CSV table of N, CA and C in Angstrom, one decimal:
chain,number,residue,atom,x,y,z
A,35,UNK,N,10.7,19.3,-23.2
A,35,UNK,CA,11.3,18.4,-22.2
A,35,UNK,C,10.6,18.4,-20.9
A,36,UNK,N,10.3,19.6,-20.2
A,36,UNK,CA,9.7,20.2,-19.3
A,36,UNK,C,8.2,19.3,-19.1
A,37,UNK,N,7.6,19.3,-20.5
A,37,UNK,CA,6.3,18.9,-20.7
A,37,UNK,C,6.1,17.2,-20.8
A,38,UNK,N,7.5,17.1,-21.2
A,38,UNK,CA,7.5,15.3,-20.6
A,38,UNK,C,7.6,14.8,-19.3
A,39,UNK,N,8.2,16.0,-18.8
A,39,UNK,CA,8.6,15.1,-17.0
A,39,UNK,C,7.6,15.3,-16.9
A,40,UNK,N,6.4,16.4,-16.6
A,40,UNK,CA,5.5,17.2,-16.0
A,40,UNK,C,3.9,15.6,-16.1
A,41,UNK,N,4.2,15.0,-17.6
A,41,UNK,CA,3.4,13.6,-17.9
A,41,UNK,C,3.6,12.8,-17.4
A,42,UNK,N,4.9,12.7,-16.9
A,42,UNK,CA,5.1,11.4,-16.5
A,42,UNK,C,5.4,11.2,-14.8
A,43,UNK,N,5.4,12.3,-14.0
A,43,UNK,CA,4.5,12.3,-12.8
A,43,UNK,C,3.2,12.3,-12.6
A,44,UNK,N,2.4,12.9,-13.7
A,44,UNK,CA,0.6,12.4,-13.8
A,44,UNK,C,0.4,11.3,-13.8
A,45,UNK,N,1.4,10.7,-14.8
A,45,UNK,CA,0.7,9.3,-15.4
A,45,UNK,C,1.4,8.6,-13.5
A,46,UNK,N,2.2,9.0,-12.8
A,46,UNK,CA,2.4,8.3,-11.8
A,46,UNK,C,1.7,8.4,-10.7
A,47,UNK,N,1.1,9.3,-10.5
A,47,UNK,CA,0.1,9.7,-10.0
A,47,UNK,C,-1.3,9.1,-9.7
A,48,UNK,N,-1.8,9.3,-11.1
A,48,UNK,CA,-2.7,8.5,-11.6
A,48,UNK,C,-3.1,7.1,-11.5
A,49,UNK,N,-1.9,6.1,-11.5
A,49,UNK,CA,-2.0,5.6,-11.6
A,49,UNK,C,-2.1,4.7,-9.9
A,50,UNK,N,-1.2,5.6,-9.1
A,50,UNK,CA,-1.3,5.3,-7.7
A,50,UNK,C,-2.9,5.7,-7.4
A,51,UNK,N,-3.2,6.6,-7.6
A,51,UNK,CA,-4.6,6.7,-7.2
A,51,UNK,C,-5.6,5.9,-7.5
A,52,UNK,N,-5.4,5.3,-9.0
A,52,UNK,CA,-6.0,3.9,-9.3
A,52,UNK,C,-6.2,2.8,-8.5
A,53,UNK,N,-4.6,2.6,-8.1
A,53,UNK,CA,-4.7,1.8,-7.3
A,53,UNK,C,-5.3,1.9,-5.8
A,54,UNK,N,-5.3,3.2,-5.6
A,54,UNK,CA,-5.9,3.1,-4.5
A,54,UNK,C,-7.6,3.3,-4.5
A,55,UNK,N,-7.9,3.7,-5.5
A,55,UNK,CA,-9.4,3.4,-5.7
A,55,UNK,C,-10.3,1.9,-5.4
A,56,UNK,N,-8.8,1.5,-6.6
A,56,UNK,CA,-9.0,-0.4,-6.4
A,56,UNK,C,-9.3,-1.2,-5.1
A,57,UNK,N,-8.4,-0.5,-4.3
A,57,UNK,CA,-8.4,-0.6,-3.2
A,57,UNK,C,-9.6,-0.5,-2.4
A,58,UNK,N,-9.7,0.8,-2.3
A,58,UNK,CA,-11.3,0.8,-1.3
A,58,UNK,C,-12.4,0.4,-1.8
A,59,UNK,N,-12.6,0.3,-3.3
A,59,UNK,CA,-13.7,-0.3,-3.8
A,59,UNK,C,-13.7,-2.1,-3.3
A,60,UNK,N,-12.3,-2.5,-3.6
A,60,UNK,CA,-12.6,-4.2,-3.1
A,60,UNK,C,-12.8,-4.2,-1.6
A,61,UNK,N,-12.3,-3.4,-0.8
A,61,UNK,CA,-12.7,-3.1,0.9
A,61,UNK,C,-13.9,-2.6,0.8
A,62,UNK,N,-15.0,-2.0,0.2
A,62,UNK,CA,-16.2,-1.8,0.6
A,62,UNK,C,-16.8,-3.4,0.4
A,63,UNK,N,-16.6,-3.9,-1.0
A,63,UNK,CA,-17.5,-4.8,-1.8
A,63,UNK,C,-17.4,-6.1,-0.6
A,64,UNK,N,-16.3,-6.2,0.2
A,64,UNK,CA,-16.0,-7.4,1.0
A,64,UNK,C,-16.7,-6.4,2.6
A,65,UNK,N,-17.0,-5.8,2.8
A,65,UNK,CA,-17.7,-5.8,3.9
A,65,UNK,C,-18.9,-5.8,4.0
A,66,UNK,N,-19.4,-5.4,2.5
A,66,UNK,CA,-20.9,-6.0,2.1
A,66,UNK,C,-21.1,-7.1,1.9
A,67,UNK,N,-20.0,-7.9,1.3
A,67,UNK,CA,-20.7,-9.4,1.3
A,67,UNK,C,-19.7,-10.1,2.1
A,68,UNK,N,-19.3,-10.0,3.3
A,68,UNK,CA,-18.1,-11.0,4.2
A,68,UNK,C,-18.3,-12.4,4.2
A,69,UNK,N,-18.9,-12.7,3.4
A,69,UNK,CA,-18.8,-14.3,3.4
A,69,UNK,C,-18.5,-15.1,2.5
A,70,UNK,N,-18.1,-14.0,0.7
A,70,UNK,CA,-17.8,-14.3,-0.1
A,70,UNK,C,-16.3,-14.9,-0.1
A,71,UNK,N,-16.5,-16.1,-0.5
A,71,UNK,CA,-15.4,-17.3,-0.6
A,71,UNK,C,-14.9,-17.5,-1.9
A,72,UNK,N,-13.9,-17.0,-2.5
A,72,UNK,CA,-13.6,-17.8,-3.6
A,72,UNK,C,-11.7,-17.5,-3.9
A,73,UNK,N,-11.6,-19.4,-4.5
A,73,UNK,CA,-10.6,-19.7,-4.6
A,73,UNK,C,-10.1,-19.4,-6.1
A,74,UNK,N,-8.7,-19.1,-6.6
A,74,UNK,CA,-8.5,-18.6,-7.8
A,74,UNK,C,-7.0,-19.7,-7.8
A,75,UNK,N,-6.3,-19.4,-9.2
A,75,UNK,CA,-4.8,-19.7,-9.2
A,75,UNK,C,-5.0,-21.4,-8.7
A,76,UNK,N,-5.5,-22.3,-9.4
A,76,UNK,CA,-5.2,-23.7,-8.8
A,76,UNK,C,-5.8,-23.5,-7.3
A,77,UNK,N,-6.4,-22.9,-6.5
A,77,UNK,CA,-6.9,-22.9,-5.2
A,77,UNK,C,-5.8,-22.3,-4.4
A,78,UNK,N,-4.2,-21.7,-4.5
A,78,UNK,CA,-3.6,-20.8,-3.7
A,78,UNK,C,-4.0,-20.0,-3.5
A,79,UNK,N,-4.6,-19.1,-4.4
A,79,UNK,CA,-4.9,-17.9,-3.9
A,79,UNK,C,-6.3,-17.9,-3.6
A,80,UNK,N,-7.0,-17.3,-2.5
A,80,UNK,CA,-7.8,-17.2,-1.9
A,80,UNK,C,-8.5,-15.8,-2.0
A,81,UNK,N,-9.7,-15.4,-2.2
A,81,UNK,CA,-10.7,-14.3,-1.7
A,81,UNK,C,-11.1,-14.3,-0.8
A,82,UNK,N,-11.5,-14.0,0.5
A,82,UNK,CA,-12.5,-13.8,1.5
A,82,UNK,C,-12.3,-12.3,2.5
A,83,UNK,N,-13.3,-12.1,3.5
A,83,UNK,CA,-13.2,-11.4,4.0
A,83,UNK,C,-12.5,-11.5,5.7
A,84,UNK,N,-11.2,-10.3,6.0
A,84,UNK,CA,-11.2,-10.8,7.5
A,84,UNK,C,-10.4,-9.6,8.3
A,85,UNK,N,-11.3,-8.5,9.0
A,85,UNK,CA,-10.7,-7.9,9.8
A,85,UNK,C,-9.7,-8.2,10.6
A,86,UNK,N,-8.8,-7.0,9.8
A,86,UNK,CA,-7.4,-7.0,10.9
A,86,UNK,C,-7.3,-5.8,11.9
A,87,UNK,N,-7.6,-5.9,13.3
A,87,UNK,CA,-7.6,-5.0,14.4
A,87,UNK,C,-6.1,-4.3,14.3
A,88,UNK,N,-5.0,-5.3,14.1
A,88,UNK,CA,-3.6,-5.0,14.6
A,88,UNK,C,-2.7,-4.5,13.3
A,89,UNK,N,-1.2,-4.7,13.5
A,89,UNK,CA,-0.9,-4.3,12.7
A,89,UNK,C,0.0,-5.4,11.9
A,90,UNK,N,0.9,-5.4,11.5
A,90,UNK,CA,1.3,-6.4,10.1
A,90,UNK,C,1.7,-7.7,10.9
A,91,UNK,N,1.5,-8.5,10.0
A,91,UNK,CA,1.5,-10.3,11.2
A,91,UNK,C,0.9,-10.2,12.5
A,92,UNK,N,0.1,-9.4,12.6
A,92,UNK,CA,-1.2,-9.2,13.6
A,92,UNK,C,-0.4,-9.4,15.2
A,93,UNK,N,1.1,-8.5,14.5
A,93,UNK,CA,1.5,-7.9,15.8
A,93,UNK,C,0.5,-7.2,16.7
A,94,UNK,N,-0.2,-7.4,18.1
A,94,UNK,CA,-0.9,-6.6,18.9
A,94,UNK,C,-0.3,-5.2,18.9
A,95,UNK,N,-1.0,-4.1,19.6
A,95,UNK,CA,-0.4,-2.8,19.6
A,95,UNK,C,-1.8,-2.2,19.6
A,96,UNK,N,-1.8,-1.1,20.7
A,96,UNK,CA,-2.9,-0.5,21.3
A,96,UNK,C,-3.2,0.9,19.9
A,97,UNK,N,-4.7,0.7,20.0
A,97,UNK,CA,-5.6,1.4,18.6
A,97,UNK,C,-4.9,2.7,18.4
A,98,UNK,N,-5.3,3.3,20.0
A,98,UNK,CA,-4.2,4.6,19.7
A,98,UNK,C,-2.9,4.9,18.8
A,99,UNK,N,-2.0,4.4,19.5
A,99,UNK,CA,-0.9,4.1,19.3
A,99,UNK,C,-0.8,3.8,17.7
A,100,UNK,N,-1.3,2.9,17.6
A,100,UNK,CA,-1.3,2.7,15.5
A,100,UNK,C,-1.7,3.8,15.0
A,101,UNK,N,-2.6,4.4,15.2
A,101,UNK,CA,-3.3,6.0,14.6
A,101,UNK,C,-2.0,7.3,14.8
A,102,UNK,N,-1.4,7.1,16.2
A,102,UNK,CA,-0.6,8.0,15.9
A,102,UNK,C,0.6,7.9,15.0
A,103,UNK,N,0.9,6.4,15.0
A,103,UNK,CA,2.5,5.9,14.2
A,103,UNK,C,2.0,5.9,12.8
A,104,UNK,N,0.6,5.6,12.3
A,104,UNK,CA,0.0,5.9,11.0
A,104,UNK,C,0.4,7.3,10.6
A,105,UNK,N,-0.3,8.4,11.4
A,105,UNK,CA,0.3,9.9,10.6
A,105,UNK,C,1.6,10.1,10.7
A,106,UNK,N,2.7,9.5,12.0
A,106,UNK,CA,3.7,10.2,11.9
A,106,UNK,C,4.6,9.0,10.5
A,107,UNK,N,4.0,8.2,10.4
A,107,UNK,CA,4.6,7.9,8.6
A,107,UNK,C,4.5,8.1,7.6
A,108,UNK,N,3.1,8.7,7.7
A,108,UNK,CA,2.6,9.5,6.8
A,108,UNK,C,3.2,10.5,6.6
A,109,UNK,N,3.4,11.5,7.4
A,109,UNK,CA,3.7,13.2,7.5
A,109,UNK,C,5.6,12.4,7.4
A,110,UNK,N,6.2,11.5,7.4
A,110,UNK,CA,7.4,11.4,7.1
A,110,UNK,C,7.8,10.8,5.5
A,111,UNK,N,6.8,10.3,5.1
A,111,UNK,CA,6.5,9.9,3.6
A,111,UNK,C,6.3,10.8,2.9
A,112,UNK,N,5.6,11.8,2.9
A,112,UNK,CA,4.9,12.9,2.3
A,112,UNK,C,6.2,13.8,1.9
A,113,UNK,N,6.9,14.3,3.5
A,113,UNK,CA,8.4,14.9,3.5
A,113,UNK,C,8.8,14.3,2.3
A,114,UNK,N,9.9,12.7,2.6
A,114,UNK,CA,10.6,12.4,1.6
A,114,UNK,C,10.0,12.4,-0.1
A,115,UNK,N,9.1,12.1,-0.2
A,115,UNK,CA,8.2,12.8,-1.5
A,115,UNK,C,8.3,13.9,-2.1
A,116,UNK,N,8.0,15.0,-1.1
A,116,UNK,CA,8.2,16.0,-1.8
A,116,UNK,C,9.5,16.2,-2.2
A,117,UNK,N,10.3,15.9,-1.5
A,117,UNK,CA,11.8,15.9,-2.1
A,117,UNK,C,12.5,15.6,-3.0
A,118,UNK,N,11.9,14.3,-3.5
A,118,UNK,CA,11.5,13.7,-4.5
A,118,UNK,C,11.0,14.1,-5.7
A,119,UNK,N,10.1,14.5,-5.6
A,119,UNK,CA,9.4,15.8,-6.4
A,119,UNK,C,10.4,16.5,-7.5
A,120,UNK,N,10.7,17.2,-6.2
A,120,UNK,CA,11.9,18.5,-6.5
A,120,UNK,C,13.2,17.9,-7.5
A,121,UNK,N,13.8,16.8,-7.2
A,121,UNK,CA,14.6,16.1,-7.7
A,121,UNK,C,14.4,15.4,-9.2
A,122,UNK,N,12.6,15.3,-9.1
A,122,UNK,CA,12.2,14.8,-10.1
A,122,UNK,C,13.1,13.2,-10.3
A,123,UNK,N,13.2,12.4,-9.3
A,123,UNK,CA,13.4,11.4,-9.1
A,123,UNK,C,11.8,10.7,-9.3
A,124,UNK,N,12.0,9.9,-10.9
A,124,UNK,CA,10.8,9.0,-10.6
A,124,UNK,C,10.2,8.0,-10.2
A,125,UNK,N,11.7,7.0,-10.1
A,125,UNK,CA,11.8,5.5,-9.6
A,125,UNK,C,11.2,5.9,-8.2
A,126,UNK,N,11.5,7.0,-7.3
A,126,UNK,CA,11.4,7.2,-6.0
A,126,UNK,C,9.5,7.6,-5.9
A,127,UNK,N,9.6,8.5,-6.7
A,127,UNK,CA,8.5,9.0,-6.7
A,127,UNK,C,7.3,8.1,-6.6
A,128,UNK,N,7.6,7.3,-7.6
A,128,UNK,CA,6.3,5.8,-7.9
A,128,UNK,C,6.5,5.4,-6.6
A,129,UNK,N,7.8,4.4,-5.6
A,129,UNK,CA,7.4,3.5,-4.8
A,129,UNK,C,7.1,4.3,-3.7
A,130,UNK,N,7.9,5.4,-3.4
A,130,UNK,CA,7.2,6.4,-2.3
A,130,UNK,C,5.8,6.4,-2.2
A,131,UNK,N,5.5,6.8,-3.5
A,131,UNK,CA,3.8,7.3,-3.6
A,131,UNK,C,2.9,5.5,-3.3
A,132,UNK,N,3.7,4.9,-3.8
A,132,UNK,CA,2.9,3.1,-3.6
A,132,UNK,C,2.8,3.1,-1.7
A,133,UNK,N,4.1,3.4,-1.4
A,133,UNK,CA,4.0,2.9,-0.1
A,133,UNK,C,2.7,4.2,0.7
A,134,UNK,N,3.1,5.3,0.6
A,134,UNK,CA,2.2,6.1,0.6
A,134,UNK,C,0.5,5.9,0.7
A,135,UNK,N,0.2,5.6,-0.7
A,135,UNK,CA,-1.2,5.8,-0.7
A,135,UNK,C,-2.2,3.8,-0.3
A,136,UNK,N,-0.8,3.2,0.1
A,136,UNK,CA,-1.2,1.6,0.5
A,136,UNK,C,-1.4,2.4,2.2
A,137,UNK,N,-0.8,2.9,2.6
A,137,UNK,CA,-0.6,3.7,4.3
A,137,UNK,C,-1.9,4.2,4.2
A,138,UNK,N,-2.1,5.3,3.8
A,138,UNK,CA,-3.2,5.9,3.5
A,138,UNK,C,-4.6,4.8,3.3
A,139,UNK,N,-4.8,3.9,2.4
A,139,UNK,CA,-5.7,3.6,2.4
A,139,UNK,C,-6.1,2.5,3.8
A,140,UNK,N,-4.9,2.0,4.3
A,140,UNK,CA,-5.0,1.3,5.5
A,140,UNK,C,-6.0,2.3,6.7
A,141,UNK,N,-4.8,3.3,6.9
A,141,UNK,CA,-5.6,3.9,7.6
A,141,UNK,C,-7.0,4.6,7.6
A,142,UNK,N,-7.7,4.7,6.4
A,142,UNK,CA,-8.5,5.1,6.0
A,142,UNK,C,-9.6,3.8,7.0
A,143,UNK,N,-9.5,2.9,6.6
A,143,UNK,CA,-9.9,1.7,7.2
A,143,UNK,C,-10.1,1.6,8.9
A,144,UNK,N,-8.8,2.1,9.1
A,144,UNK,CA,-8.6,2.3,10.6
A,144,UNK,C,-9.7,3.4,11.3
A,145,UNK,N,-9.5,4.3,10.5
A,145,UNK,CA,-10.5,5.3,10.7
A,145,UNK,C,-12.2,5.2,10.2
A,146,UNK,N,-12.4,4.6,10.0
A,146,UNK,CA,-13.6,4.1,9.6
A,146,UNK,C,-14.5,2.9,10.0
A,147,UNK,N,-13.6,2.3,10.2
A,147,UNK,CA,-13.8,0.2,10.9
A,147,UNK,C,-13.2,0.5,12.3
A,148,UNK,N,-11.8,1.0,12.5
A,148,UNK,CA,-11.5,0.5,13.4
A,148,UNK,C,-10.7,-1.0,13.8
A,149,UNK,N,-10.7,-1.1,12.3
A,149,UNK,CA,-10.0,-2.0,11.5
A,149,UNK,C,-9.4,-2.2,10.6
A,150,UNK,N,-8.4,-3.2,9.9
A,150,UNK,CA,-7.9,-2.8,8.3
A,150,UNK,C,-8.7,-4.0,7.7
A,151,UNK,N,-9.3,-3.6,6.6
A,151,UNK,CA,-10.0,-4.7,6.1
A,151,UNK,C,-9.0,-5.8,4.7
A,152,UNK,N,-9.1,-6.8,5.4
A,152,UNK,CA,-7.6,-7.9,4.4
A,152,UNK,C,-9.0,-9.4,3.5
A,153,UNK,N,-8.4,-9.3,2.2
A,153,UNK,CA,-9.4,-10.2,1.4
A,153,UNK,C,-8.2,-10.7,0.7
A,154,UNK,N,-7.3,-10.9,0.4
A,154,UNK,CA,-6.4,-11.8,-0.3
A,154,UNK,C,-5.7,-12.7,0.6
A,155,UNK,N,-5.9,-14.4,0.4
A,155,UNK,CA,-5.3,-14.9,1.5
A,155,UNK,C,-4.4,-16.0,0.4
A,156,UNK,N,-3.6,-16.5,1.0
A,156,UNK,CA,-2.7,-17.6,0.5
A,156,UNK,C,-2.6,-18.8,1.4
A,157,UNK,N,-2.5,-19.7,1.6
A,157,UNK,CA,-2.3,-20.8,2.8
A,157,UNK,C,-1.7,-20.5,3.9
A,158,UNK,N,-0.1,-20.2,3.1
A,158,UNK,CA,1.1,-19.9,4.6
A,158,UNK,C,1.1,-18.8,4.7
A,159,UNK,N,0.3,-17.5,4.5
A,159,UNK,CA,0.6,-16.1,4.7
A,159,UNK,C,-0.6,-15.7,5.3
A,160,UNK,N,-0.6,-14.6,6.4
A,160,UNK,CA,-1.7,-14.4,7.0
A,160,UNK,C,-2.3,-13.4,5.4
A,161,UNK,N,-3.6,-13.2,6.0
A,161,UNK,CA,-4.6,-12.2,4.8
A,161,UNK,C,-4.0,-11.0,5.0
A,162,UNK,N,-4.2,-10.2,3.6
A,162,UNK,CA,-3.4,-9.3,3.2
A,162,UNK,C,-4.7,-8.3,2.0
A,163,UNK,N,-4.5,-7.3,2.0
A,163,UNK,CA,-5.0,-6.7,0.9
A,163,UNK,C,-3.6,-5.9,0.0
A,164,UNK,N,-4.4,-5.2,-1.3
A,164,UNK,CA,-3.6,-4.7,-2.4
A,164,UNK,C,-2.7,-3.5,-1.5
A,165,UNK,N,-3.0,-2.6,-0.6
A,165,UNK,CA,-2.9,-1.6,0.1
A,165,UNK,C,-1.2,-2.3,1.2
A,166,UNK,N,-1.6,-3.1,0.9
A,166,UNK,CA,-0.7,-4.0,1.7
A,166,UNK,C,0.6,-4.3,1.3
A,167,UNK,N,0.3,-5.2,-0.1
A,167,UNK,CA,1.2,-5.2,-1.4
A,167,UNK,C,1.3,-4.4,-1.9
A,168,UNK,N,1.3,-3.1,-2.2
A,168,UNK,CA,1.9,-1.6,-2.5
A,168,UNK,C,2.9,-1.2,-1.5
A,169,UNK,N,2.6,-1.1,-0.5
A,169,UNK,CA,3.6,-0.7,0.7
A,169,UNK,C,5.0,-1.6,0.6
A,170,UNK,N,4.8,-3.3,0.8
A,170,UNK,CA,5.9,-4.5,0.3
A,170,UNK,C,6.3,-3.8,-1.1
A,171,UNK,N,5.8,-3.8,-1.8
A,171,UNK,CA,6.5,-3.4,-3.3
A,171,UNK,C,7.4,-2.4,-3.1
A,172,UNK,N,6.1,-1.1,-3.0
A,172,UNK,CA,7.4,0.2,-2.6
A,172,UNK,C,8.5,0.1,-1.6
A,173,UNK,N,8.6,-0.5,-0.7
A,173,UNK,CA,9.9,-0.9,0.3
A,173,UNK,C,10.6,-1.5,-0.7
A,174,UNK,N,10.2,-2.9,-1.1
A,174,UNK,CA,11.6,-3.6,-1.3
A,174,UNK,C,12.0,-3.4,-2.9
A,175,UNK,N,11.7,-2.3,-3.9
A,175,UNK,CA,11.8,-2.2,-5.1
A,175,UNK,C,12.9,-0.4,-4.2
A,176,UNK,N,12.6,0.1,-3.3
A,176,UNK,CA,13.2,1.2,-2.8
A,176,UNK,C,15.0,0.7,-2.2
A,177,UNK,N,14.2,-0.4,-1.5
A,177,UNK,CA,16.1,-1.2,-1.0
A,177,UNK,C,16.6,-1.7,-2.3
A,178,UNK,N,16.3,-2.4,-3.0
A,178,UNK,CA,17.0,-2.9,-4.6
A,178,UNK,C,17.6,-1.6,-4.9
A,179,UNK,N,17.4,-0.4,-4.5
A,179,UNK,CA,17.6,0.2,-5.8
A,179,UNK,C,18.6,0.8,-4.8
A,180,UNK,N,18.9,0.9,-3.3
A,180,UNK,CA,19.8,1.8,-2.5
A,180,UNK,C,20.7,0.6,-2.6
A,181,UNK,N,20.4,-1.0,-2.5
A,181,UNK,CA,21.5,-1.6,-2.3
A,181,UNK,C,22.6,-1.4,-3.7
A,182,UNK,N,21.6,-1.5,-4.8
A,182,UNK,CA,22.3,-1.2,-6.2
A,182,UNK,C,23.4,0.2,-6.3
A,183,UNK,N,23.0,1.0,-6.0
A,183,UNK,CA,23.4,2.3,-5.8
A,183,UNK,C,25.0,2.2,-4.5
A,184,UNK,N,24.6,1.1,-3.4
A,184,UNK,CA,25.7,1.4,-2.5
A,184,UNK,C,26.6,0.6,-3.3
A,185,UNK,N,26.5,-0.4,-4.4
A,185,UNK,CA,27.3,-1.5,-4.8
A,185,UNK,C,28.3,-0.6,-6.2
A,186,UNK,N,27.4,0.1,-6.4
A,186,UNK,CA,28.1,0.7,-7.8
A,186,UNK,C,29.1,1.4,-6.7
A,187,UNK,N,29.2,2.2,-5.7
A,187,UNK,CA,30.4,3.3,-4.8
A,187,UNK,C,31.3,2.5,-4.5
């Protein structure tokens, strides 16, 4: 039984890290080629390259300031994780770790550019990367599940 849970945090793991591989690899590949244009999905969905200085809906907010609110979400993510861990809660564990390593790869960006690098665009939404939509996922798959939880009490 022991050897089942113990798999099925790897395989959660794993597979977060995947994603965040995915991740930096499509953020290198678009700062080598920033001019790559292409339309997918009937032409809504969009490819391209476009430095985001700021932070989400390119709210302004001084560079510093994002670096330090970066780790202190980090070092507050990591906390509730490990707790998580312990509890061997896995629904938590996955979107924790989503929201987590989409944080992580942003800042990684930050710390490296000086920017977050965004290549998925849609018409009415500003550009966004996967690191982006991991964070959105893990939040609102996290509220479903507390609103669920306060509904059942």
């Amino acid at each position: 039984m022991k050897t089942k849970k113990i798999f099925l945090i790897i395989i959660i793991n794993l597979f977060c890290l995947g994603l965040l591989y995915l991740d930096l690899r499509l953020k290198d590949f678009f700062i080598q080629h920033p001019d790559f244009y292409r339309g997918v999905f009937f032409d809504i969905l969009f490819f391209k390259f476009k430095s985001n200085p700021y932070i989400a809906l390119g709210i302004k907010i001084n560079y510093g300031a994002i670096i330090f609110f970066n780790f202190l979400i980090l070092i507050g993510l990591i906390y509730f994780l490990i707790k998580k861990y312990f509890k061997l809660e896995y629904f938590y564990i996955l979107n924790l770790s989503l929201i987590l390593i989409g944080a992580l790869s942003n800042l990684i960006d930050r710390l490296n550019h000086h920017y977050v690098v965004d290549y998925i665009s849609i018409p009415w939404w500003p550009v966004f990367n996967l690191a982006d939509v991991m964070i959105v996922a893990g939040a609102i798959l996290i509220l479903i599940q507390e609103l669920k939880i306060k509904k059942q009490k």
